GROMACS .gro file of C-alpha atoms in nm:
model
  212
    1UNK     CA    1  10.283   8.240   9.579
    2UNK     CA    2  10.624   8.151   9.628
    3UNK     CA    3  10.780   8.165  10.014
    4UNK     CA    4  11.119   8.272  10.141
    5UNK     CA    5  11.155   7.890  10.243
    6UNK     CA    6  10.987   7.572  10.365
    7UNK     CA    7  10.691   7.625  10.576
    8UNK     CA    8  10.769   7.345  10.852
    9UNK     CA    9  11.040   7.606  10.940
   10UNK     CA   10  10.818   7.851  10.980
   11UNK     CA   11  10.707   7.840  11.360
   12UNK     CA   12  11.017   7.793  11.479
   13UNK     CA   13  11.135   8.126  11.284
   14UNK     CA   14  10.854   8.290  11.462
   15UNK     CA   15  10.912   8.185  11.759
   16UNK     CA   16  11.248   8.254  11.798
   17UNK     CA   17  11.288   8.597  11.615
   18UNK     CA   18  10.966   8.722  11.859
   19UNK     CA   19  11.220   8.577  12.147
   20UNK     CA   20  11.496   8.750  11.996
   21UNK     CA   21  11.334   9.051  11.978
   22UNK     CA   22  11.165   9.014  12.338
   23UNK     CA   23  11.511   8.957  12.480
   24UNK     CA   24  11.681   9.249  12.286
   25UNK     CA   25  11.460   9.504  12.430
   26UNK     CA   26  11.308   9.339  12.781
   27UNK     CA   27  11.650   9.174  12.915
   28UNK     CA   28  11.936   9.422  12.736
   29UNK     CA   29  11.746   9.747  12.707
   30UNK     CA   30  11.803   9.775  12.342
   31UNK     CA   31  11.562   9.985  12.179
   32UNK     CA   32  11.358   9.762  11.875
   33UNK     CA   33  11.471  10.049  11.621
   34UNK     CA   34  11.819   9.982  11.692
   35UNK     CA   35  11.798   9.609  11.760
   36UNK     CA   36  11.691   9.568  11.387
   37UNK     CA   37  11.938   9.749  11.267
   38UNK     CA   38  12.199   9.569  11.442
   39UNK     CA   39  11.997   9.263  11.261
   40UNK     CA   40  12.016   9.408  10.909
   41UNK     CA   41  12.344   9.513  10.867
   42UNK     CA   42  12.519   9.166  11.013
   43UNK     CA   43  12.515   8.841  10.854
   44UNK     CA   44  12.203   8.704  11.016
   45UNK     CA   45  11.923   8.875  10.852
   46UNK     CA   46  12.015   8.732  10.501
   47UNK     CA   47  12.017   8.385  10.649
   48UNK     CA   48  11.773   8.386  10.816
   49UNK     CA   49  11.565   8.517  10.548
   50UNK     CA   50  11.659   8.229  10.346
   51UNK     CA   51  11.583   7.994  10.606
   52UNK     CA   52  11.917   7.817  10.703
   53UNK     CA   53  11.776   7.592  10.956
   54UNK     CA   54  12.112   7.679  11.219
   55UNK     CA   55  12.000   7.996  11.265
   56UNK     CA   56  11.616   7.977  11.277
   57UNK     CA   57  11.607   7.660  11.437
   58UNK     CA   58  11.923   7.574  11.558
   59UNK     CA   59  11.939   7.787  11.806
   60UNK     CA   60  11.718   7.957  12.031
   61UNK     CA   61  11.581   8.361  11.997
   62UNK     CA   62  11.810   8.471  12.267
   63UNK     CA   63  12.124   8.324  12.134
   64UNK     CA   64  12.049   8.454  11.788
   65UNK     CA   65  12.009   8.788  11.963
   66UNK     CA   66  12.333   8.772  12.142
   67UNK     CA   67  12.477   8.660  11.830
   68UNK     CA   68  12.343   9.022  11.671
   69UNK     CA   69  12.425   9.218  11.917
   70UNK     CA   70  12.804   9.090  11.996
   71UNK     CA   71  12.818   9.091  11.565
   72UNK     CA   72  12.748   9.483  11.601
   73UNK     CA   73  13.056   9.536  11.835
   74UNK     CA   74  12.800   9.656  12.129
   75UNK     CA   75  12.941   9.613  12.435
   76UNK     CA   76  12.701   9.469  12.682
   77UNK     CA   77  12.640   9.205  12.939
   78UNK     CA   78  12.417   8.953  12.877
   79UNK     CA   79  12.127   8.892  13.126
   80UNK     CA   80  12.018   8.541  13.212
   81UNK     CA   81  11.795   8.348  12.956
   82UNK     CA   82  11.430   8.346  13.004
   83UNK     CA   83  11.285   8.025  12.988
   84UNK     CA   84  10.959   8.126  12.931
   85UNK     CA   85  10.870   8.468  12.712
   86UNK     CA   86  10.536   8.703  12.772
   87UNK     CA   87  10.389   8.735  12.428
   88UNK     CA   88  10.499   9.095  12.478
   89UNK     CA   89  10.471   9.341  12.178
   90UNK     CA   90  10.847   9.335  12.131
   91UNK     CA   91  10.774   8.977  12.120
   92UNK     CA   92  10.502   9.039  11.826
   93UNK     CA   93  10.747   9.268  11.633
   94UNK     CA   94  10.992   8.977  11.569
   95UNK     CA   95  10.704   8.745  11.589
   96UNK     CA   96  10.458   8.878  11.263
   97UNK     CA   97  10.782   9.003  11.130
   98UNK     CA   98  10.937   8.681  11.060
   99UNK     CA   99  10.595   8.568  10.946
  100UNK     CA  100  10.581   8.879  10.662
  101UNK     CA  101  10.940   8.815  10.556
  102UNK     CA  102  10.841   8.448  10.497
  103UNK     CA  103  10.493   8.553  10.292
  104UNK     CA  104  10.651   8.777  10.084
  105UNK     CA  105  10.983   8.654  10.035
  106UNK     CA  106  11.123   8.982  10.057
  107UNK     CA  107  11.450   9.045  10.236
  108UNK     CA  108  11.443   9.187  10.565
  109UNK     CA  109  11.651   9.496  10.447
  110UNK     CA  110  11.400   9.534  10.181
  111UNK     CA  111  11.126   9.585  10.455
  112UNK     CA  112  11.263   9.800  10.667
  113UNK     CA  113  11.417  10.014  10.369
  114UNK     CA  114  10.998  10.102  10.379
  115UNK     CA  115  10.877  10.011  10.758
  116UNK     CA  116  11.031  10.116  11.022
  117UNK     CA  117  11.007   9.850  11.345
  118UNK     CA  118  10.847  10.151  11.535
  119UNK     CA  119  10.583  10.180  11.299
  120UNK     CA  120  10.526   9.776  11.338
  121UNK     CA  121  10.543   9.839  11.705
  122UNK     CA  122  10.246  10.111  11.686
  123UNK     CA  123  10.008   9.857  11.491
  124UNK     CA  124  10.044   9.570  11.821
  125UNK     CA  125   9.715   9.719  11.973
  126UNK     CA  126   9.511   9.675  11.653
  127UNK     CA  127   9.654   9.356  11.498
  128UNK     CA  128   9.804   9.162  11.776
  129UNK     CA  129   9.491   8.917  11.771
  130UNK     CA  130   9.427   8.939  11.408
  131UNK     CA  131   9.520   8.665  11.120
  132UNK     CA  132   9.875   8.674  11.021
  133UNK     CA  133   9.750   8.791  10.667
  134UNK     CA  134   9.573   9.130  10.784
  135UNK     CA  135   9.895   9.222  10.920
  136UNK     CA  136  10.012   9.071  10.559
  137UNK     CA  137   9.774   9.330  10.401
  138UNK     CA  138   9.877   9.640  10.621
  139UNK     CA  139  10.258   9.654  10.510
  140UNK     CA  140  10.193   9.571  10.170
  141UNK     CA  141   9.959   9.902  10.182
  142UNK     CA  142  10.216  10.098  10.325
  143UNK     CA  143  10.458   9.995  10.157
  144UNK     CA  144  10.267  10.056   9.842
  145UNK     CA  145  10.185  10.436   9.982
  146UNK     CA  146  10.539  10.507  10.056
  147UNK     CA  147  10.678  10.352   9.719
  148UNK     CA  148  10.389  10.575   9.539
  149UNK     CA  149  10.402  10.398   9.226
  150UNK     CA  150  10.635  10.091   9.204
  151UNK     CA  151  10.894   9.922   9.340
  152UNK     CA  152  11.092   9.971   9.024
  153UNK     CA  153  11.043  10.300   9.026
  154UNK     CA  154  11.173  10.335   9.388
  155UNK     CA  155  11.492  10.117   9.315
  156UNK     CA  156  11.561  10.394   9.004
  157UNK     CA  157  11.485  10.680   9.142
  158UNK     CA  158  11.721  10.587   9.498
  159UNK     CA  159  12.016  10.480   9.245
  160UNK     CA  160  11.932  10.842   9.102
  161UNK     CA  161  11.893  10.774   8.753
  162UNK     CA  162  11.633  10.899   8.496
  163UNK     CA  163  11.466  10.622   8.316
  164UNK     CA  164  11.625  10.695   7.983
  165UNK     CA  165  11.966  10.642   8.174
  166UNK     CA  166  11.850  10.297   8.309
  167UNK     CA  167  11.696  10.163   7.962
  168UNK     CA  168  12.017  10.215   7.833
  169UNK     CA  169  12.271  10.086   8.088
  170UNK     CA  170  12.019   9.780   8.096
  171UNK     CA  171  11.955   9.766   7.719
  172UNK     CA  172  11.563   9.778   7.788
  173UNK     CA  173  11.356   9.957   7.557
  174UNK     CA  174  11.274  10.291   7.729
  175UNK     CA  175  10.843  10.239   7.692
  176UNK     CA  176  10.900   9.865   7.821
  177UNK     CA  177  11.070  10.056   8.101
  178UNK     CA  178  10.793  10.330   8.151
  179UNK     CA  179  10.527  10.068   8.127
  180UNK     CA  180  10.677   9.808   8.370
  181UNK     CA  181  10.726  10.120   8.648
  182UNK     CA  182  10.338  10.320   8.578
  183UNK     CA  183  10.201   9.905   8.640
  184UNK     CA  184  10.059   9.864   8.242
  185UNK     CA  185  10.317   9.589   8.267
  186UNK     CA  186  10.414   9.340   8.543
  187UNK     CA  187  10.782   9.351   8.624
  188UNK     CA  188  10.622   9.006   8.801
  189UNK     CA  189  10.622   8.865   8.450
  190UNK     CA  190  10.943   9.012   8.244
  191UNK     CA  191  11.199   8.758   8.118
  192UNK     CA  192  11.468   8.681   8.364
  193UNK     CA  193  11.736   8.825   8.103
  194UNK     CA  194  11.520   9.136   8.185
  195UNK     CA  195  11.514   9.123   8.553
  196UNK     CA  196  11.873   9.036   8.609
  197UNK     CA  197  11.949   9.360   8.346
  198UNK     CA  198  11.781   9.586   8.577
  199UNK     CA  199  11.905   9.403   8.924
  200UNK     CA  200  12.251   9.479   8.772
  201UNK     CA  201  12.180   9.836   8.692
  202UNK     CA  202  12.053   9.939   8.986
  203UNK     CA  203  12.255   9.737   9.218
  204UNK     CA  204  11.965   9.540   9.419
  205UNK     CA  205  11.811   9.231   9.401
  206UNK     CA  206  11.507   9.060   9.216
  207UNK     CA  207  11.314   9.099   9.510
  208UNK     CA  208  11.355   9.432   9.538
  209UNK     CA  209  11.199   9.541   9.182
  210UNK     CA  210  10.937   9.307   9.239
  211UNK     CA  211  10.572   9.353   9.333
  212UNK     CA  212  10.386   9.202   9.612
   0.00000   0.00000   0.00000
């Protein structure tokens, strides 16, 4: 499987994004719901997704989080840094969060365009102490549930098109199209031409059509 980005990056993005996170919502009283949203809509999230080392591991969780938060235009004073961080389950939010991103290669927009950070909060109790890949398992079954069907199908039907509309603005042949969203086919394995036809159609990205 094919990661967001080298895996000797990995702890520190874990690290850093559970400090992030920890700091966010312990130190500045910003609720996790509207932390990530701050994190989404900036520049950060994309980067960090991709793994540029200066923000995963050029700097530490609570300067990437003042980073987000003065990038929003909140107005706020910054507490003190911590030195050291409880492995809180704000912490584990950013924490397994970073991890899934990573796994799946998704972006983070894509994620939470399906799972909420409250809804990753609620599942600290029950996974906290589990492999990363069981929390791995549990958002790719909700995000399956919410999608329904596919993530093709999702991408169409929030651009509001009928599939007949989409085969032709992509110049895809309409059962191709059917097939790849029911699963008969695996949008996984459809020609880049194909792919990039779609992306550009719907407005999104690769990753977003794609199944995980």
């Amino acid at each position: 499987m094919t990661h967001a980005y080298d895996e000797k990056y990995l702890n520190d993005a874990m690290q850093n994004l559970g400090e992030a996170f920890d700091y966010a919502a312990g130190a500045c009283k910003i609720d996790i719901e509207e932390f990530m949203q701050y994190f989404i809509t900036g520049k950060y999230a994309e980067q960090f997704g991709k793994g540029n080392p200066k923000i995963i591991s050029g700097m530490s969780g609570t300067e990437l989080a003042m980073n987000i938060i003065s990038e929003s235009g909140k107005k706020i004073h910054f507490p003190e840094s911590q030195t050291v961080y409880d492995y809180s389950a704000e912490y584990w939010c950013g924490w397994i969060l970073a991890y899934y991103q990573w796994y799946t290669a998704r972006s983070f927009k894509n994620i939470y365009d399906y799972i909420s950070t409250t809804e990753i909060y609620k599942l600290y109790p029950i996974l906290h102490e589990a492999p990363e890949e069981k929390f791995v398992d549990t958002a790719n079954a909700m995000i399956s549930g919410k999608i329904g069907t596919t993530a093709l199908q999702a991408q169409r039907k929030k651009a509001g098109m009928t599939q007949a509309q989409l085969a032709g603005k992509a110049n895809v042949n309409l059962r191709t199209l059917q097939q790849y969203e029911l699963g008969a086919k695996s949008i996984n394995k459809a020609s880049f031409q194909t792919v990039m036809a779609l992306c550009q159609s719907l407005g999104c990205q690769a990753e977003d059509i794609m199944e995980y």
